[in-house]
Structure formats: structure tokens, C-alpha cells
Amino acid sequence: MERVNQSSLKVFNWLITFSFLCAVSILNAQSPVQIALNHLKNKATSYELNPQDVADMIVTDNYTSRLNGVSHVYLRQAYRGIGIFQANVNVNVNINDQGRVLSMGVACLPGISNRINTTIPSLSPSDAVAAAASAYNLGTPGDLRFIRQPEGDDREGILSNGDISQEDIPVRLMYVETDGQELRLCWDLSILTLDGSHWWSLRVDALTGQVLSEYDWMTSCNFGPHERDKDHAAEYFSGEITSPALQLYDLAPSPLLAAAPPPNSYNVYADPVESPSHGNRTVVSTPWNLTASPFGWHDDDGVPGAEYTTTRGNNVRAQDDQDGNNGIGPMADGGVTLDFNFPINLNQQPSTYIDAAMTNLFFWNNRIHDVFYLYGFDEPAGNFQENNYGNGGSGSDYVNADCQDGSGINNANFGTPPDGQNPRMQMFLWTGQAVTNFDVLSPGSIAGSYFAVEAAFGPALPTTPITANLVLVDDGSGAPTEGCNALINGAAINGNVALIDRGNCTFVSKVLNAQNVGAVACVVCNNIPGGPITMGGNSGAITIPSVMISQADCAAIRAELASGVSVSLSGSGGAVDRDGDLDNGIIAHEYGHGISNRLVGGGNNTSCLGNEEQMGEGWSDWFGLIMTIEPGDDGGDSRGIGTFAISQPVSGNGIRPAPYSTNMGINSFTYGDISNTGVISRPHGVGFLWCNMIWEMTWALIDQYGFDPDLETGTGGNNIAMRLVMDGMAFLNCNPGMEDGRDAIIQADSVNFGGIHTCLIWEAFAKRGMGFSASQGSSASRSDGNEAFDIPPYCTFLPVEWVHLSATAGSRNIAVNWEVSMEEENSGFEVQRRASHEGSFTKIGFVASKGKATQQVSYGFLDKDARVGITYEYRLLQVDLNGVSSYSNTVSAVITPDDQLLVKLVPNPAGDYTELRLDGNLTGGGTVRIMTLVGQLVLERRFDEVEARSGVTLALEGLPAGQYLLQVNAGGARKVEKLTVH
């Protein structure tokens, strides 16, 4: 096939993007940036700011989400062109709704002109770097020269690394607030230390060389306390959140002119397998998503054909770093056929299977990239790609993923610099224990490997397997299977493995009794739920090995004893380290730091999660959890983080204060625990509390919509949760707290789904203490928040249950119709309308309640004042008899200039088919599209006028049961209807 010229690709994609922006400009006379700046200036006094405080703002990021049409504009307060650190603003603008501002987060400083200490630095950039090197014991810098000369008011440039940093050193002037008063001129710079343990983002006083502020872009997954910069905490303003109708945008970017990449395969622990403890490796072929990785995973020039046969490509470079030098290391090579299938033996040290580990690391970095690309972490949002294929954002920033990194142990980390600079993921080994293999060989119904823990006494399991039958002991007592007395079934046990229940006597005595009748090994069953423990005791008389298994595993095995159970026991002969590259929950956790650091506050400001109540660790845990949900899982299950890495069973607690679970008996932590510094560390413990909240919400959505294992195009509750969490991050300003995070998710639901999950979200957060009356206080403090478990009044008592709301355009008016059920204590419905050119809803009528009812009740209202060609949004304000009110979702309609477009689906709900019945201007036919609730196209077809008049039959075989959105375009009009498939 002819190779496509890269410049042509860029022109093509630029044209597509330009066309989209032109369409937007028809709606908005002003750009999103101008709208944001004007809105900030108009609201300045509300934040005790004078006009001069907001007169000089720097745009750090600005992009429009392809998913919902919201423009995220991120600004930095400045004085004479020099930015002020952490004095940030974010404004969220709905370009699909005449540029209406949805919300704004403001962390600007008042009276800045009177607080500036100087405008002229006395230290040069190289002086500042030398001062920083001295403060952090990095040695004396070598040759520091400008690779990119300073330019602009802030003298932004790039210095060479000076042999103290792995990366060249960007520098620029900035102001930083000190002691809440003075704004001191400083040099803003970053240093990636040679050992890779820190990636310091520093503000060095431009007069004295003192380090005024530090932030470590390298985030580690161990859970001890970490010092972070706390210079300024943003307050997220949520008072302007509204509930526009659901807008539909394609998940996919503009298509690229490229052939599908050739097939290749990876032998990995593929999702949803969390680790080797949770499942087996499988060979996965062509796993990339062509929307996110249009040329596959081994391309970076945008021309068909892989550039690399190794674990390197556009999104990640996975490499061997056993020597810990953080340089360019060897990579696993799949050959010209790109088949990455390498052997692995977990009974040997990880260095023996590093190619297999690198393949798994490469796979998971790419997999996470592709999945969350579809949920908004794309090029304009600051994702990690070498080549952005003309889709915006800054390229040249694929992930450097270091496999079996030798510079540390029992840890992992991720360094996230601003967009356009390569992040680094370091995956370390974890100190292991001797491997215990306990396998049931037969019968086939229970055959497989089971987790077992060796006793602290007696000989270790041999490397040559012990293979024999498993026989339950009998000591003739009232508790015969506990083996506390001399065994009476010695003949059956002789030469076999004894199965013994825990309880009423020492482990040593149990094993000795079995040994005395000729047992070759012992398996002890735990008598309480949870994982097995290490059996203690001491006896030089014991000559056979023994292990413990869990109560649940024992019950399954015991049920088959009558059929004869054959088992095998063996050991590794010594401790074997665990490889973090195989713990996919940790990989997803680390990559998640990159996502949250670039989404919150914008991709060019990755120092936004250093405050006391920051949620970064919680989002990262959630990424690991959401990627590894398996069909059949339940929210009440116990999900420990890092159980494989720390040699725990899958039922273990992991490295957090408790496993994640919606069962309060397993995890009872709430927001109020944030001030308990003895139990809740920072940042990991604080993040743990946040993850509890969004994990509750995730399972509430799964309970409502079901779980869909298709992470890319699924329509389950997990897919909806992914959309809400991702968009929620993008709505946030720097230094948010958990109240801010909750409100941002509610806003994301308002924008994406018309607010239909509002009460569900409130209930989930209220369960964990972030209810309606809760307050975070300052996000810079852990001690001034208040938990609450209530929900808004409109969610507490529902006098009606909404069934249906629609708006249908006629030739001269628009009919609003709705149905409710279980109606009681209802005064009536206020009908509200907003035209596309208006900023707020206004009352246009009131319809009184028909009285208490247990069945569905229909209502209607005719808007006779609607004008032709204007899109109107309608919503209902339902008013209780006691005055409490709540809103419905929002619907829209427009009277077309030529004729109305009427759409009806029969049947709906539907089975294998539905018929689309149309009326209106159908000249030339039209198109019909069916999409999931998260905007993924699942069916599209054209129809001509003849078919449209007779009825368009839509085949639905193969579509999973659930709710969909059907969009019809005909005669210049568009209608959207809900379609339910049984």
C-alpha cells in the first residue's frame, strides 16, 4: 500500500478540526477563551478581586471536549506578563449552548500590584539551578547553557541538564506567595534527579536563592506521608452548575487515512486479570483501539507500517532498567511478526522472565492509554503520545516505563511533567516469600492452584512435588477432624497428605499426630473467613512439611473427598521476589497519576495535586479497580490494592487501611476519618477515603445499569462511572478537595446525562460522609472539614416518580408531555423554558396535580409562544405540597422552517427490531443513528423518502439489552429519542 504523507495527514485532520470549530463559531460570536476572560472580569468582585487583579491572565490550557462540547479554559493570574504560582482559574464553557459558562473555579490573589517585591531578578537562571542543587545535595552543576534562549516577559527558556538532572532544565520567572502576603519573584524550574527518585518542580527566590516552594512530580505508590507544596488552595465555585440537555458527540476523533495495522500478539495478564494471583496469562491479538492508536502500538511516524519490533511505540517505551540508571535500556523484541510470547516461571527470580514482564508492562500502558482516550484523555487534554497525529496538544511525550527498575524496591512511581515532556513510570521488585505451590490434580471439577501458606516449623516444601491423595483425619473425638488426639484412621492416611481442621490444640500437635501414622505432608484448613495464616510453633521432631489454606478453599475441596482428591505440594526452595510489572492494579494506579495530574488544572500545569486534601491517590486506586472488575463481581467484595506485590492472597487487605468494598463491615471508613492522622496517612490514606466515595458511586451505577465488560464501547454502569469520573477531573481547578470533586462529578452528570443520576450520586457520597451538609473547609487542611450523611431534600422525598418527558414540535407550537407514577403530596408542575439564545430558564406555565395516584398519570402543556427556527429547552419544576421542589431532566425541540419532523418508534421497548415512523420534511431522505448513553455509535443507516413514508425497519439483533439514544436527521432537522432494547 502507498505510504501516506504525514503532512497530508496533518492537513486533513486540521481541516476536520477547522470545520468543527467553524460550526461552533456560528453558535458563539466569542471564543471560549474570550468568554472565560469576560466571565472572570464580570465576577471579579464576587471573589474580592479588583479589575487590575484579573487584567493580566495567562492562558495555560484551552481545549474542547469531543465528548460533550464543553471547553475547559485554564488561566493563570499574572503581573506584567509573569505568572503567579497556583493563582489559577478554570472556566468550563458549553460551546453547544451559545457559550454558556457552566462553572468557574477561582484561586486568584487580591491586591497583587501592592504585594510584588521586585520585577528584576538579581540571580541568573544558572545561579538559581546551582542554589537548588545545593539545597537538595545534588552536587555542583556542570556546564549550564541555554538550549533554548529566554524569551517573553517571564524569560522562559531551557538550560542544559548540568549533569545533575536526567532532563534538560526549563526555567522561567514566576511570583510565589509567601506568608499570605508578599509576592516574591522567583525562578520556576524542574530537576529530575539522576537516581530518578524525585522530579522536583521548584520556585527559587530570584534575589536570595532560597527554595520558596517545592512539588515532586514523581508520585510513589507506597503509603507513607509525603510533604507537598501547600502554598495556595483553590476554592471550586459550583454555584453556577445547571442542567442542560444531553449533547451527543462522537467518541471517535476525525478518521485518519491509514490502513489497519498488521496483526500481532502479546502473551500477558490481560484485563480484567489483576495479577498472576487473580488469573492466567492469555495471548491477545491486535488489542489496540484504532480511534486511540490509529496505526497500532508500534508506530510513531503516522505512516502505515510499524517502526519498531520491540516494546516501543507511540504511547510507551517499556524497557529493562535493572541497573537503575534510568537511561535507555534493552527492550523485549517480538520480531518482524510482532509476536511477544515469552516464557515465565514465577518460581524463579524475576530477572529470568524480564521479557515477559516488559511485554505485560507495554501492554498495560497501551491498554490504559486506549481505554481512557475514549473517555476524554486524548491529545488536546494532554495525554501521552510521541506523535499526536495532528489532533492537537503537545506530542513528544510517550511514557518511559522502566521494567524491574533497580533504583528501588517495594514501590513504584510515576513522574508527570507538563504536556510535551516525557513522563516516567518506574516499576520495582517487591521483597518476596518462598513460593508455595498447592495444586489439586483431580477431580477436574476442583482442579487448579490454591493459595497456601507454609508453617513456621518443620521442613520447607521440597522443590520436587509431593503427589498423593488428600485424606481427612479422624481422631475419634467429638471434633474428629481437628486431629488433636492420636488418629484412628492411620491406615488411610499412611503415604498420603493429611487434611486437618484448625482449632482446640496447637498446630505442632496436629502435624505430629498425622506424621505418627505415616502422612507425607499436612494441609490445615482455616476455621475463620479470610486468607490462611502462617502456623506458629516449634518442634524438632517434625519431619514433614505443612501448609494452611483458607476456609472457603477447604470447603470446596472437602465436598469432593468422597470422589478421591489427588494433590501436589512443592516449594521454590527459597524466597522469590514479586515483580510489580505483573501487578496490573499497580500499573494502572501509576498511569492514573499521569491522567489526574494532567486533567486537573490542565495539561500544562501538573502541580495541582499537592494540597492536604488532594485526591490523586484515590483516583489512581480507582483506575486499578475499574480496569479489573470481572463479570460476577459485587460491590460488597473485598478488593485489596497490591495483594500480589506484597505476597498476600487475593482476599488480603493490600496496602490500604482496608480493602475497598461497599460493605461497611469490611470497610467502614468515611470522610470524618480524614483528621485521624494516626490511621489515615497523606496522601495515600487521604486518597483512600476519596476512592471509597467514587467506588460507592461506581457500584451504585452498576447496580442500576449492570456491568459491561466492554470497557471501550459498553453501556454499563461502569462505563457511565468512567465518563463521570474522567469529566469530573477536567472540571476541577488546582488544589481541589473532596467536596469540589463531588460537585464536579454532579456537574459532569448534568452535562453528559441531563442530571438523571444526581440523587444516585448524592446517596453514594453521603454513605461515605460527603453528604449534602458536608463541608471540606479549606482543601489545604485536613482538620477543618465536617462530614454529613444527608442528601438534598429533593432526593429525600419523591412525591412523584418520573417516567417520561418529551417535547414535540408542531407547525406553530411545541407540545410538552410527561408521565409520572406513584404520585402523592404533589402540588403540581411548573413548566420552564429556555431558548438557545437565553442564559436561564423562565416559567411559562403551571399544571396542577391530578391528585394522589399509584398508576402512571399523563400530563401535557402546549407552548403556543414558540417561534420557528429556535431551539427551546424545557424542564419541569415539581413542587411538593410542603414547598420542597425538584427538577426533571431537560428535553428540547425546534419548529422547523419548512415542516416539523415527527419521530415515533414502534415497538419501544423493542426486541429484535423496531420500526421508525416519520412525518415532516422528508425530501431527499435522511439518516438514523443509534448510540449508547455514552455516545458510542452502534448502528447507522440512510433511508430515502419512499422508505421514510412507509416506515424504516431497524434490525436490533446483537445489541445488548439496555437504553440507547436514537438520532434522526432529515430535512435539515434533528430529533433524538430514547430506545429501550429488551
CSV table of C-alpha atoms in Angstrom, one decimal, residues 36 103 542 672 734 926:
chain,number,residue,atom,x,y,z
A,36,ALA,CA,-13.9,32.8,30.1
A,103,SER,CA,-18.9,26.7,36.3
A,542,ILE,CA,8.5,-32.7,62.9
A,672,GLY,CA,-14.7,12.1,59.0
A,734,CYS,CA,-6.0,23.4,41.0
A,926,GLY,CA,-32.1,11.2,5.8
